Each structure stands twice: as structure tokens, then as C-alpha cells.
Coordinates of N, CA and C in Angstrom, one line a residue:
M462 N 0.8 -1.2 0.0 CA 0.0 0.0 0.0 C 0.9 1.2 0.0
Q463 N 2.0 1.3 0.7 CA 2.8 2.4 0.7 C 3.4 2.7 -0.7
R464 N 3.7 1.6 -1.4 CA 4.3 1.8 -2.7 C 3.3 2.4 -3.7
V465 N 2.1 2.0 -3.5 CA 1.0 2.6 -4.4 C 0.8 4.0 -4.1
H466 N 0.8 4.4 -2.8 CA 0.6 5.8 -2.5 C 1.9 6.6 -2.9
G467 N 3.0 6.0 -2.9 CA 4.2 6.7 -3.3 C 4.3 7.1 -4.8
R468 N 3.5 6.4 -5.6 CA 3.5 6.7 -7.1 C 2.6 7.8 -7.4
K469 N 1.6 8.2 -6.6 CA 0.7 9.2 -7.0 C 1.3 10.6 -7.3
P470 N 2.3 11.0 -6.4 CA 2.9 12.3 -6.8 C 3.6 12.3 -8.2
L471 N 4.2 11.1 -8.5 CA 4.9 11.0 -9.8 C 3.9 11.1 -10.9
V472 N 2.7 10.4 -10.7 CA 1.7 10.5 -11.8 C 1.2 11.9 -12.0
A473 N 1.0 12.6 -10.8 CA 0.5 13.9 -10.9 C 1.5 14.8 -11.6
A474 N 2.7 14.7 -11.2 CA 3.8 15.5 -11.8 C 3.9 15.3 -13.3
G475 N 3.7 14.0 -13.7 CA 3.8 13.7 -15.2 C 2.6 14.3 -15.9
F476 N 1.4 14.3 -15.2 CA 0.2 14.9 -15.8 C 0.4 16.4 -16.0
V477 N 0.9 17.1 -15.0 CA 1.2 18.5 -15.1 C 2.2 18.8 -16.1
A478 N 3.2 18.0 -16.2 CA 4.3 18.3 -17.2 C 3.7 18.1 -18.6
G479 N 2.9 17.1 -18.8 CA 2.3 16.9 -20.1 C 1.3 18.0 -20.5
W480 N 0.6 18.5 -19.5 CA -0.3 19.6 -19.8 C 0.4 20.8 -20.1
A481 N 1.5 21.1 -19.4 CA 2.3 22.3 -19.7 C 2.9 22.2 -21.1
T482 N 3.4 21.0 -21.4 CA 4.0 20.8 -22.7 C 3.0 21.1 -23.8
S483 N 1.8 20.5 -23.6 CA 0.7 20.7 -24.6 C 0.4 22.2 -24.8
A484 N 0.3 22.9 -23.6 CA 0.0 24.3 -23.6 C 1.0 25.1 -24.4
V485 N 2.3 24.8 -24.1 CA 3.4 25.5 -24.8 C 3.3 25.2 -26.3
M486 N 3.1 24.0 -26.7 CA 3.0 23.7 -28.1 C 1.8 24.4 -28.7
A487 N 0.7 24.4 -28.0 CA -0.5 25.1 -28.6 C -0.2 26.6 -28.7
Y488 N 0.5 27.2 -27.7 CA 0.8 28.6 -27.8 C 1.7 28.9 -29.0
A489 N 2.7 28.0 -29.1 CA 3.7 28.2 -30.2 C 3.0 28.0 -31.6
S490 N 2.0 27.1 -31.7 CA 1.3 26.9 -32.9 C 0.4 28.1 -33.2
W491 N -0.2 28.6 -32.1 CA -1.0 29.8 -32.3 C -0.2 31.0 -32.8
R492 N 1.0 31.2 -32.2 CA 1.9 32.3 -32.6 C 2.3 32.1 -34.1
M493 N 2.6 30.9 -34.4 CA 3.0 30.6 -35.8 C 1.8 30.9 -36.8
S494 N 0.6 30.5 -36.3 CA -0.5 30.8 -37.2 C -0.8 32.3 -37.4
L495 N -0.6 33.0 -36.3 CA -0.7 34.5 -36.4 C 0.3 35.1 -37.3
Q496 N 1.6 34.6 -37.2 CA 2.6 35.0 -38.1 C 2.3 34.7 -39.5
R497 N 1.9 33.5 -39.8 CA 1.5 33.2 -41.2 C 0.4 34.0 -41.7
T498 N -0.6 34.3 -40.9 CA -1.7 35.2 -41.3 C -1.2 36.6 -41.6
A499 N -0.4 37.1 -40.7 CA 0.2 38.4 -40.9 C 1.0 38.5 -42.2
E500 N 1.8 37.5 -42.5 CA 2.6 37.4 -43.7 C 1.7 37.3 -44.9
A501 N 0.6 36.5 -44.8 CA -0.3 36.4 -46.0 C -1.0 37.8 -46.2
E502 N -1.4 38.4 -45.1 CA -2.1 39.7 -45.3 C -1.1 40.8 -45.9
A503 N 0.2 40.7 -45.5 CA 1.2 41.6 -46.0 C 1.4 41.3 -47.5
R504 N 1.4 40.1 -47.9 CA 1.6 39.7 -49.3 C 0.4 40.2 -50.1
A505 N -0.8 40.0 -49.6 CA -2.0 40.4 -50.3 C -2.0 42.0 -50.5
A506 N -1.6 42.7 -49.4 CA -1.6 44.2 -49.5 C -0.6 44.6 -50.5
E507 N 0.6 43.9 -50.6 CA 1.6 44.3 -51.5 C 1.1 44.0 -53.0
A508 N 0.4 42.8 -53.1 CA -0.1 42.5 -54.5 C -1.2 43.5 -54.9
E509 N -2.0 44.0 -54.0 CA -3.0 45.0 -54.3 C -2.4 46.3 -54.6
R510 N -1.4 46.7 -53.9 CA -0.7 47.9 -54.2 C 0.0 47.8 -55.6
T511 N 0.6 46.7 -55.9 CA 1.2 46.5 -57.2 C 0.2 46.6 -58.3
R512 N -1.0 46.0 -58.1 CA -2.1 46.0 -59.1 C -2.5 47.5 -59.3
E513 N -2.7 48.2 -58.2 CA -3.1 49.6 -58.3 C -2.1 50.5 -59.1
E514 N -0.8 50.3 -58.8 CA 0.2 51.0 -59.5 C 0.2 50.6 -61.0
T515 N 0.1 49.4 -61.3 CA 0.0 48.9 -62.7 C -1.2 49.6 -63.4
A516 N -2.3 49.6 -62.7 CA -3.5 50.2 -63.3 C -3.3 51.7 -63.6
K517 N -2.7 52.3 -62.6 CA -2.5 53.8 -62.8 C -1.5 54.0 -63.9
R518 N -0.5 53.2 -64.0 CA 0.5 53.4 -65.0 C -0.1 53.2 -66.4
R519 N -1.0 52.1 -66.5 CA -1.6 51.9 -67.8 C -2.6 53.0 -68.1
A520 N -3.3 53.5 -67.1 CA -4.2 54.7 -67.4 C -3.4 55.9 -67.9
V521 N -2.3 56.1 -67.3 CA -1.4 57.3 -67.8 C -1.0 57.0 -69.2
E522 N -0.5 55.8 -69.5 CA -0.1 55.5 -70.9 C -1.3 55.6 -71.9
E523 N -2.5 55.2 -71.5 CA -3.6 55.3 -72.3 C -4.0 56.8 -72.6
R524 N -3.9 57.6 -71.5 CA -4.2 59.0 -71.7 C -3.2 59.7 -72.7
L525 N -1.9 59.3 -72.5 CA -0.9 59.8 -73.5 C -1.2 59.4 -74.9
R526 N -1.5 58.1 -75.1 CA -1.8 57.6 -76.4 C -3.0 58.4 -77.0
I527 N -4.1 58.6 -76.3 CA -5.2 59.3 -76.8 C -4.8 60.8 -77.1
A528 N -4.0 61.4 -76.2 CA -3.6 62.7 -76.5 C -2.8 62.9 -77.8
R529 N -1.9 61.9 -78.0 CA -1.1 61.9 -79.2 C -2.1 61.8 -80.5
D530 N -3.0 60.8 -80.4 CA -3.9 60.6 -81.5 C -4.8 61.8 -81.8
L531 N -5.3 62.4 -80.7 CA -6.1 63.6 -80.9 C -5.3 64.7 -81.5
H532 N -4.0 64.9 -81.0 CA -3.2 65.9 -81.6 C -2.9 65.7 -83.0
D533 N -2.5 64.5 -83.4 CA -2.2 64.2 -84.8 C -3.4 64.3 -85.7
S534 N -4.6 63.9 -85.3 CA -5.7 63.8 -86.2 C -6.5 65.1 -86.2
L535 N -6.5 65.9 -85.2 CA -7.4 67.0 -85.1 C -6.7 68.4 -85.2
T536 N -5.6 68.5 -84.5 CA -5.0 69.8 -84.4 C -4.7 70.4 -85.7
H537 N -4.1 69.7 -86.6 CA -3.8 70.2 -87.9 C -5.0 70.6 -88.7
S538 N -6.0 69.8 -88.7 CA -7.2 70.1 -89.5 C -7.9 71.4 -89.0
I539 N -8.0 71.4 -87.6 CA -8.7 72.6 -87.1 C -7.9 73.9 -87.3
S540 N -6.6 73.8 -87.2 CA -5.7 74.9 -87.5 C -5.8 75.4 -88.9
V541 N -5.9 74.5 -89.9 CA -6.1 74.9 -91.3 C -7.5 75.6 -91.5
I542 N -8.5 75.1 -90.9 CA -9.8 75.7 -91.0 C -9.8 77.1 -90.4
K543 N -9.2 77.2 -89.2 CA -9.1 78.5 -88.5 C -8.3 79.5 -89.4
V544 N -7.2 79.1 -89.9 CA -6.4 80.0 -90.7 C -7.1 80.5 -92.0
Q545 N -7.7 79.5 -92.7 CA -8.4 79.8 -93.9 C -9.6 80.7 -93.7
A546 N -10.4 80.4 -92.7 CA -11.5 81.2 -92.4 C -11.1 82.6 -92.0
G547 N -10.0 82.7 -91.2 CA -9.5 84.1 -90.8 C -9.0 84.9 -92.0
V548 N -8.4 84.2 -92.9 CA -7.9 84.9 -94.1 C -9.1 85.4 -95.0
A549 N -10.1 84.5 -95.1 CA -11.3 84.9 -95.9 C -12.0 86.1 -95.2
V550 N -12.1 86.1 -93.9 CA -12.7 87.3 -93.2 C -11.9 88.5 -93.4
H551 N -10.6 88.4 -93.3 CA -9.7 89.6 -93.4 C -9.8 90.1 -94.8
L552 N -9.8 89.3 -95.9 CA -9.9 89.8 -97.2 C -11.2 90.4 -97.5
A553 N -12.3 89.9 -97.0 CA -13.6 90.5 -97.2 C -13.7 91.9 -96.5
E554 N -13.1 92.0 -95.3 CA -13.1 93.3 -94.7 C -12.2 94.3 -95.4
K555 N -11.1 93.8 -95.9 CA -10.2 94.7 -96.6 C -10.8 95.2 -97.9
R556 N -11.6 94.4 -98.6 CA -12.3 94.9 -99.8 C -13.6 95.7 -99.5
G557 N -13.9 95.8 -98.2 CA -15.1 96.6 -97.8 C -16.4 95.8 -98.1
E558 N -16.2 94.5 -98.2 CA -17.4 93.6 -98.4 C -18.0 93.2 -97.1
E559 N -19.3 92.8 -97.1 CA -19.9 92.3 -95.9 C -19.5 90.9 -95.7
V560 N -19.0 90.6 -94.5 CA -18.6 89.2 -94.2 C -19.8 88.3 -94.0
P561 N -19.9 87.2 -94.7 CA -21.1 86.3 -94.5 C -21.1 85.8 -93.0
P562 N -22.2 85.8 -92.4 CA -22.3 85.3 -91.0 C -21.8 83.9 -90.9
A563 N -22.0 83.1 -91.9 CA -21.5 81.7 -91.8 C -20.0 81.6 -91.7
L564 N -19.4 82.5 -92.5 CA -17.9 82.5 -92.5 C -17.4 83.0 -91.2
R565 N -18.0 84.0 -90.6 CA -17.5 84.5 -89.3 C -17.8 83.4 -88.2
A566 N -18.9 82.7 -88.3 CA -19.2 81.7 -87.4 C -18.1 80.5 -87.5
I567 N -17.7 80.2 -88.7 CA -16.7 79.2 -88.9 C -15.4 79.6 -88.2
S568 N -15.0 80.9 -88.4 CA -13.8 81.4 -87.8 C -13.8 81.3 -86.3
E569 N -14.9 81.8 -85.7 CA -15.0 81.8 -84.3 C -15.1 80.3 -83.7
A570 N -15.9 79.5 -84.4 CA -16.0 78.1 -83.9 C -14.7 77.3 -84.0
S571 N -13.9 77.6 -85.0 CA -12.7 76.9 -85.1 C -11.7 77.4 -84.0
S572 N -11.8 78.6 -83.7 CA -10.9 79.2 -82.6 C -11.3 78.5 -81.3
E573 N -12.6 78.5 -81.0 CA -13.1 77.8 -79.8 C -12.7 76.4 -79.8
A574 N -12.8 75.7 -80.9 CA -12.5 74.3 -80.9 C -11.0 74.1 -80.7
A575 N -10.1 74.9 -81.2 CA -8.7 74.8 -80.9 C -8.4 75.0 -79.4
R576 N -9.1 76.0 -78.8 CA -8.8 76.2 -77.4 C -9.3 75.0 -76.6
E577 N -10.5 74.5 -76.9 CA -10.9 73.3 -76.1 C -10.0 72.1 -76.3
L578 N -9.6 71.9 -77.5 CA -8.7 70.8 -77.8 C -7.4 70.9 -77.0
R579 N -6.8 72.1 -76.9 CA -5.6 72.3 -76.1 C -5.9 72.0 -74.7
A580 N -7.0 72.4 -74.2 CA -7.4 72.2 -72.8 C -7.5 70.7 -72.5
T581 N -8.2 70.0 -73.5 CA -8.4 68.6 -73.3 C -7.1 67.8 -73.4
L582 N -6.2 68.2 -74.3 CA -4.9 67.5 -74.4 C -4.1 67.7 -73.1
S583 N -4.2 68.9 -72.5 CA -3.6 69.2 -71.2 C -4.1 68.2 -70.1
V584 N -5.4 68.0 -70.1 CA -5.9 67.1 -69.1 C -5.5 65.7 -69.3
L585 N -5.5 65.3 -70.6 CA -5.1 63.9 -70.9 C -3.7 63.6 -70.6
R586 N -2.8 64.6 -70.8 CA -1.4 64.4 -70.6 C -1.0 64.3 -69.1
D587 N -1.5 65.1 -68.3 CA -1.1 65.1 -66.9 C -2.2 64.9 -65.9
G588 N -3.4 64.7 -66.4 CA -4.5 64.5 -65.5 C -5.0 65.7 -64.8
T589 N -4.5 66.9 -65.1 CA -4.9 68.1 -64.5 C -5.1 69.1 -65.6
G590 N -5.5 70.4 -65.2 CA -5.7 71.4 -66.2 C -7.0 72.1 -66.0
P591 N -7.2 73.1 -66.7 CA -8.5 73.8 -66.6 C -9.7 73.0 -67.0
N592 N -10.7 73.1 -66.2 CA -12.0 72.4 -66.5 C -12.9 73.3 -67.3
R593 N -12.6 73.5 -68.6 CA -13.3 74.5 -69.4 C -14.8 74.1 -69.5
G594 N -15.6 75.2 -69.5 CA -17.0 75.0 -69.7 C -17.8 74.9 -68.4
G595 N -18.7 75.9 -68.2 CA -19.6 75.9 -67.1 C -20.8 76.7 -67.5
L596 N -21.8 76.8 -66.6 CA -23.0 77.5 -66.9 C -22.7 79.0 -67.1
T597 N -21.7 79.6 -66.6 CA -21.4 81.0 -66.8 C -21.0 81.2 -68.3
E598 N -20.7 80.2 -69.0 CA -20.3 80.3 -70.4 C -21.5 79.9 -71.4
V599 N -22.6 79.6 -70.8 CA -23.7 79.2 -71.7 C -24.2 80.3 -72.6
D600 N -24.1 81.6 -72.1 CA -24.4 82.7 -73.0 C -23.6 82.7 -74.3
G601 N -22.3 82.3 -74.2 CA -21.5 82.2 -75.4 C -22.0 81.2 -76.3
L602 N -22.5 80.0 -75.8 CA -23.0 79.0 -76.6 C -24.3 79.5 -77.4
A603 N -25.1 80.2 -76.6 CA -26.3 80.7 -77.3 C -26.0 81.7 -78.3
A604 N -25.0 82.6 -78.1 CA -24.6 83.6 -79.1 C -24.0 82.9 -80.3
A605 N -23.2 81.9 -80.1 CA -22.7 81.2 -81.3 C -23.8 80.6 -82.1
A606 N -24.8 80.0 -81.5 CA -25.9 79.4 -82.2 C -26.7 80.4 -82.9
R607 N -26.9 81.6 -82.4 CA -27.6 82.7 -83.0 C -26.9 83.1 -84.3
E608 N -25.5 83.2 -84.2 CA -24.7 83.6 -85.4 C -24.9 82.5 -86.5
S609 N -25.2 81.3 -86.1 CA -25.4 80.3 -87.1 C -26.8 80.3 -87.7
G610 N -27.7 81.2 -87.2 CA -29.0 81.3 -87.7 C -30.1 80.7 -86.9
V611 N -29.8 80.3 -85.7 CA -30.7 79.7 -84.8 C -31.2 80.7 -83.7
A612 N -32.5 80.9 -83.6 CA -33.0 81.8 -82.6 C -33.0 81.1 -81.2
V613 N -32.2 81.5 -80.3 CA -32.1 80.8 -79.0 C -32.6 81.7 -77.9
R614 N -33.5 81.1 -77.1 CA -33.9 81.8 -75.9 C -33.4 81.1 -74.6
L615 N -32.7 81.8 -73.8 CA -32.1 81.3 -72.6 C -32.9 81.7 -71.4
Q616 N -33.4 80.8 -70.5 CA -34.2 81.1 -69.4 C -33.5 80.4 -68.1
V617 N -33.4 81.1 -67.0 CA -32.9 80.6 -65.8 C -33.9 80.8 -64.7
A618 N -34.2 79.7 -64.0 CA -35.2 79.7 -62.9 C -34.6 79.2 -61.6
G619 N -35.1 79.7 -60.5 CA -34.6 79.4 -59.2 C -33.4 80.3 -58.8
E620 N -33.0 80.1 -57.6 CA -31.9 80.9 -57.0 C -30.5 80.3 -57.4
E621 N -29.8 81.0 -58.2 CA -28.5 80.5 -58.6 C -27.5 80.3 -57.4
R622 N -26.7 79.3 -57.5 CA -25.8 78.9 -56.4 C -24.6 78.2 -57.0
P623 N -23.5 78.2 -56.3 CA -22.3 77.5 -56.7 C -22.6 76.0 -56.9
L624 N -22.1 75.4 -57.9 CA -22.3 74.0 -58.2 C -21.0 73.2 -58.2
P625 N -21.1 71.9 -57.9 CA -19.9 71.1 -58.0 C -19.3 71.2 -59.4
D626 N -18.0 71.2 -59.6 CA -17.4 71.3 -60.9 C -17.9 70.3 -61.9
A627 N -18.1 69.1 -61.5 CA -18.5 68.0 -62.4 C -20.0 68.3 -62.9
V628 N -20.8 68.8 -62.0 CA -22.2 69.1 -62.4 C -22.2 70.3 -63.3
D629 N -21.4 71.3 -63.0 CA -21.4 72.6 -63.8 C -20.9 72.3 -65.2
H630 N -19.8 71.5 -65.3 CA -19.2 71.1 -66.6 C -20.2 70.3 -67.4
T631 N -20.8 69.3 -66.7 CA -21.7 68.4 -67.5 C -22.9 69.2 -68.0
A632 N -23.5 70.1 -67.2 CA -24.6 71.0 -67.7 C -24.2 71.8 -68.9
Y633 N -23.0 72.3 -68.9 CA -22.5 73.1 -70.1 C -22.4 72.2 -71.3
R634 N -21.8 71.0 -71.1 CA -21.7 70.1 -72.3 C -23.0 69.6 -72.8
I635 N -24.0 69.5 -72.0 CA -25.3 69.1 -72.5 C -25.9 70.2 -73.3
V636 N -25.8 71.4 -72.9 CA -26.3 72.5 -73.7 C -25.5 72.6 -75.0
Q637 N -24.2 72.5 -74.9 CA -23.4 72.6 -76.1 C -23.7 71.5 -77.1
E638 N -23.9 70.3 -76.7 CA -24.2 69.2 -77.6 C -25.6 69.4 -78.2
A639 N -26.6 69.8 -77.3 CA -27.9 69.9 -77.8 C -28.0 71.1 -78.9
L640 N -27.4 72.2 -78.6 CA -27.4 73.3 -79.5 C -26.6 73.0 -80.8
T641 N -25.6 72.2 -80.7 CA -24.8 71.8 -81.9 C -25.7 70.9 -82.8
N642 N -26.5 70.0 -82.2 CA -27.4 69.2 -82.9 C -28.5 70.1 -83.6
V643 N -29.0 71.1 -82.9 CA -30.0 72.0 -83.4 C -29.4 72.7 -84.7
C644 N -28.2 73.2 -84.5 CA -27.6 73.9 -85.7 C -27.3 73.0 -86.8
R645 N -27.1 71.7 -86.5 CA -26.7 70.8 -87.6 C -27.9 70.2 -88.3
H646 N -29.0 70.0 -87.5 CA -30.1 69.2 -88.0 C -31.4 70.0 -88.1
A647 N -31.6 71.0 -87.3 CA -32.9 71.7 -87.2 C -32.9 73.2 -87.5
A648 N -31.7 73.7 -87.8 CA -31.7 75.2 -88.2 C -32.6 75.4 -89.4
P649 N -33.2 76.6 -89.5 CA -33.2 77.7 -88.6 C -34.3 77.7 -87.5
G650 N -34.8 76.6 -87.1 CA -35.8 76.5 -86.1 C -35.4 77.1 -84.8
P651 N -36.2 77.7 -84.0 CA -35.9 78.3 -82.7 C -35.6 77.2 -81.7
A652 N -34.8 77.6 -80.7 CA -34.5 76.6 -79.6 C -34.6 77.4 -78.3
T653 N -35.0 76.6 -77.2 CA -35.1 77.2 -75.9 C -34.2 76.4 -74.9
V654 N -33.4 77.1 -74.2 CA -32.6 76.5 -73.1 C -33.1 76.9 -71.8
D655 N -33.5 76.0 -71.0 CA -34.0 76.2 -69.6 C -33.1 75.6 -68.6
V656 N -32.7 76.5 -67.7 CA -31.8 76.0 -66.6 C -32.6 76.3 -65.3
E657 N -32.8 75.2 -64.5 CA -33.6 75.4 -63.2 C -32.8 74.9 -62.1
Y658 N -32.6 75.8 -61.1 CA -31.9 75.5 -59.8 C -33.0 75.0 -58.9
A659 N -33.2 73.7 -58.9 CA -34.2 73.0 -57.9 C -33.5 72.9 -56.6
P660 N -34.3 72.6 -55.5 CA -33.7 72.5 -54.2 C -32.6 71.5 -54.1
D661 N -32.7 70.3 -54.7 CA -31.7 69.3 -54.6 C -31.2 68.8 -56.0
A662 N -31.4 69.6 -57.0 CA -30.9 69.2 -58.3 C -30.8 70.4 -59.2
L663 N -30.1 70.2 -60.3 CA -30.0 71.1 -61.4 C -30.7 70.5 -62.6
V664 N -31.6 71.2 -63.2 CA -32.4 70.6 -64.3 C -32.1 71.5 -65.5
V665 N -31.6 70.8 -66.6 CA -31.2 71.5 -67.8 C -32.1 70.9 -68.9
R666 N -32.8 71.8 -69.7 CA -33.6 71.3 -70.8 C -33.4 72.2 -72.0
V667 N -33.3 71.5 -73.1 CA -33.1 72.2 -74.4 C -34.2 71.6 -75.4
D668 N -35.0 72.5 -75.9 CA -36.1 72.1 -76.8 C -35.9 72.9 -78.1
N669 N -36.3 72.3 -79.2 CA -36.3 73.0 -80.5 C -37.5 72.6 -81.3
D670 N -37.9 73.5 -82.1 CA -39.1 73.3 -83.0 C -38.6 72.5 -84.2
G671 N -39.5 71.8 -84.8 CA -39.2 71.1 -86.0 C -40.3 70.2 -86.4
P672 N -40.2 69.5 -87.5 CA -41.3 68.6 -88.0 C -41.5 67.4 -87.0
V673 N -42.7 66.9 -87.0 CA -43.0 65.7 -86.3 C -42.3 64.5 -86.9
L674 N -41.5 63.7 -86.2 CA -40.8 62.6 -86.7 C -41.6 61.3 -86.5
A675 N -41.7 60.6 -87.6 CA -42.5 59.3 -87.6 C -41.7 58.3 -86.8
D676 N -40.4 58.2 -87.0 CA -39.5 57.2 -86.4 C -38.6 57.9 -85.4
R677 N -38.3 57.2 -84.3 CA -37.3 57.7 -83.4 C -35.9 57.6 -84.0
P678 N -35.1 58.7 -84.0 CA -33.8 58.7 -84.6 C -32.9 57.8 -83.9
T679 N -31.9 57.2 -84.6 CA -30.9 56.4 -83.9 C -29.9 57.3 -83.1
P680 N -29.7 57.0 -81.8 CA -28.8 57.9 -81.0 C -27.4 57.9 -81.6
G681 N -26.8 59.2 -81.7 CA -25.5 59.3 -82.2 C -24.5 59.3 -81.0
W682 N -23.2 59.5 -81.3 CA -22.2 59.5 -80.2 C -22.4 60.7 -79.3
G683 N -22.9 61.8 -79.8 CA -23.2 63.0 -78.9 C -24.2 62.7 -77.8
L684 N -25.3 62.1 -78.2 CA -26.3 61.7 -77.3 C -25.8 60.6 -76.3
I685 N -25.1 59.7 -76.8 CA -24.5 58.6 -76.0 C -23.6 59.2 -74.9
G686 N -22.8 60.2 -75.4 CA -21.8 60.8 -74.5 C -22.6 61.6 -73.4
M687 N -23.7 62.3 -73.8 CA -24.5 63.0 -72.8 C -25.0 62.0 -71.7
R688 N -25.5 60.9 -72.2 CA -26.1 60.0 -71.2 C -25.0 59.4 -70.3
E689 N -23.9 59.1 -70.8 CA -22.8 58.6 -70.0 C -22.4 59.7 -68.9
R690 N -22.3 60.9 -69.3 CA -21.9 62.0 -68.3 C -23.0 62.1 -67.2
V691 N -24.3 62.0 -67.6 CA -25.3 62.2 -66.6 C -25.4 61.0 -65.7
T692 N -25.3 59.8 -66.3 CA -25.3 58.5 -65.5 C -24.2 58.5 -64.5
E693 N -23.0 58.9 -64.9 CA -21.8 58.9 -64.0 C -22.0 59.7 -62.8
L694 N -22.9 60.8 -62.9 CA -23.1 61.7 -61.7 C -24.3 61.2 -60.9
G695 N -25.0 60.1 -61.4 CA -26.2 59.6 -60.7 C -27.4 60.4 -61.1
G696 N -27.4 61.0 -62.2 CA -28.6 61.8 -62.7 C -29.5 61.0 -63.7
R697 N -30.4 61.7 -64.3 CA -31.3 61.1 -65.3 C -31.3 62.0 -66.5
L698 N -31.4 61.3 -67.7 CA -31.4 62.0 -69.0 C -32.6 61.5 -69.8
E699 N -33.4 62.4 -70.3 CA -34.5 62.0 -71.2 C -34.2 62.8 -72.5
A700 N -34.2 62.1 -73.6 CA -34.0 62.7 -74.9 C -34.8 62.0 -76.0
G701 N -35.4 62.8 -76.8 CA -36.2 62.2 -77.9 C -37.1 63.2 -78.6
P702 N -37.8 62.8 -79.7 CA -38.6 63.7 -80.4 C -39.8 64.1 -79.6
R703 N -40.3 65.4 -79.8 CA -41.4 65.9 -79.1 C -42.7 65.5 -79.9
P704 N -43.8 65.3 -79.2 CA -45.1 64.9 -79.9 C -45.5 66.1 -80.9
T705 N -45.2 67.3 -80.5 CA -45.6 68.4 -81.3 C -44.5 68.8 -82.4
G706 N -43.5 68.0 -82.4 CA -42.4 68.3 -83.4 C -41.1 68.8 -82.8
G707 N -40.0 68.5 -83.4 CA -38.7 68.9 -82.9 C -38.2 67.9 -81.9
F708 N -37.2 68.3 -81.1 CA -36.5 67.4 -80.3 C -36.3 68.0 -78.9
S709 N -36.2 67.2 -77.9 CA -36.1 67.7 -76.5 C -35.1 66.9 -75.8
V710 N -34.2 67.6 -75.0 CA -33.2 67.0 -74.2 C -33.4 67.5 -72.8
R711 N -33.6 66.6 -71.8 CA -33.8 67.1 -70.4 C -32.9 66.2 -69.5
A712 N -32.1 66.9 -68.7 CA -31.1 66.3 -67.8 C -31.4 66.8 -66.4
E713 N -31.4 65.9 -65.5 CA -31.6 66.2 -64.0 C -30.3 65.7 -63.3
L714 N -29.5 66.7 -62.8 CA -28.3 66.4 -62.1 C -28.3 66.6 -60.6
P715 N -27.9 65.7 -59.8 CA -27.9 65.9 -58.4 C -27.1 67.1 -58.0
A716 N -27.7 68.0 -57.3 CA -26.9 69.2 -56.8 C -27.6 69.8 -55.6
P717 N -27.5 69.1 -54.4 CA -28.1 69.6 -53.2 C -27.7 71.1 -52.9
A718 N -28.6 71.9 -52.4 CA -28.3 73.2 -52.1 C -27.4 73.2 -50.8

């Protein structure tokens, strides 16, 4: 009996030693697991950073490529139109002749196109640059359309307020594209440009008179571009023939007061 009782402390000590060893091994395994998890997270973060840097680099390369293509394909042609129109206007004035309104409109439009192209190329090349075009310049768009023979009435409703740059620029582009289409397809029919400062939105509408269309026209790149701009801002665009004739473009852009 004494021998049996003498073994109990040894058994207990062995049990404690085994438990301690298991705890140490479990702790070591847990630390190794934490280390492997941290290393995996670090590798994932590094891979994500590398992907972002690669995407940015490719975006810059694509902007440069587009800038070169635009420069090569458009700058020369616009410059030639601008120079030729300017020479024709100068010769007509020198001879004391009345300059045709269409010729003067071509001269001014080509100058404006050259300025916008330079601004666009600047943005494409370095991602910065002046954001040309805003509602403060809509009067100039209306004046240019009038010189092309389109009677334009501009109306502003609501209390004017500062707008986000993206909303201001998009509103300008919508009016520009709509009036360009009027000059191209519906001149000399009159057009109306309505700008409304609503409590939580900016509403831009351009209507023009014209014949009733039997079939809905196929959307061109200009209309597609307008829709993309508006959708990108979370707004709504409605464009199509009016029941009474002509065409209507209405854009609602989020712009909380």
C-alpha cells in the first residue's frame, strides 16, 4: 500500500508536465498561425498595391496615347480651318465687303475648338488642367448658335448657387451638344434653353421646334456621351422627339443646395 501511495505524486507531476508541454506547443502553434496570417495579409496588401500601381501606369499610358492621337488627327485640320476662315474674313473686310455670317461663325467656332482641344490635351497628358466649360459660359453657346442662324432663348429659374465642378461642366456640355445638334439638323428653327436650380438638383432642358418625326432617330455619339456623363453623376437624362415636333433633351443632375 505504501508503494502505491508513493507513485501518486509521480503520476500527478507527469500529468502537469504533459499539460504544460501541450499548452506550450498550442501557444507556439497559435503564434506561428498568427505570423503566417500576418505574412499572408502583407503579401495580399503588396499585391493589391502593385495592381493599383500597374492600373495607374496603364491609365497614364492610355491618356498619353489618346492625347497623341487627338493631336495628330485634329489639331492640324482645325488649325487649317481656322487660318483659312480668318484669311477669308480679313480679305472680305479689306475689300469693304460684308462678311457672311456663316464665314464668321466658322472662324469663331474653329478658334473655340482649338482652345478646347488644347485644354483637353492638357488634361489627358497630366490628369490636371483647366476644366473648361460651365454655366457661366452658356451665354456664349447661345450667341454662337444665333450667329449660325438659330434663334435661341435662354431662361434661368430658381436661385443660382455654386455647383460642383462636375455638375457645372456636365450641364455646359449638355447645352453645347444639344445646340450643336440643333444647328446641324434643325436650323433655322428656334430653340429654348431652360436652366432650373431646384432644391436638390440642377435641371437642364433644351427644346427646339421642327417637324414631327415618324420614327425615333438612332442615337449618335453625342447623345450617348451626354447619357454617360449624366449617369456617371447619378442623374437622369431624357432625350427624344417631341409629340408636337422637334427634339427635346432634359437632364436632371444631383446638386443639393
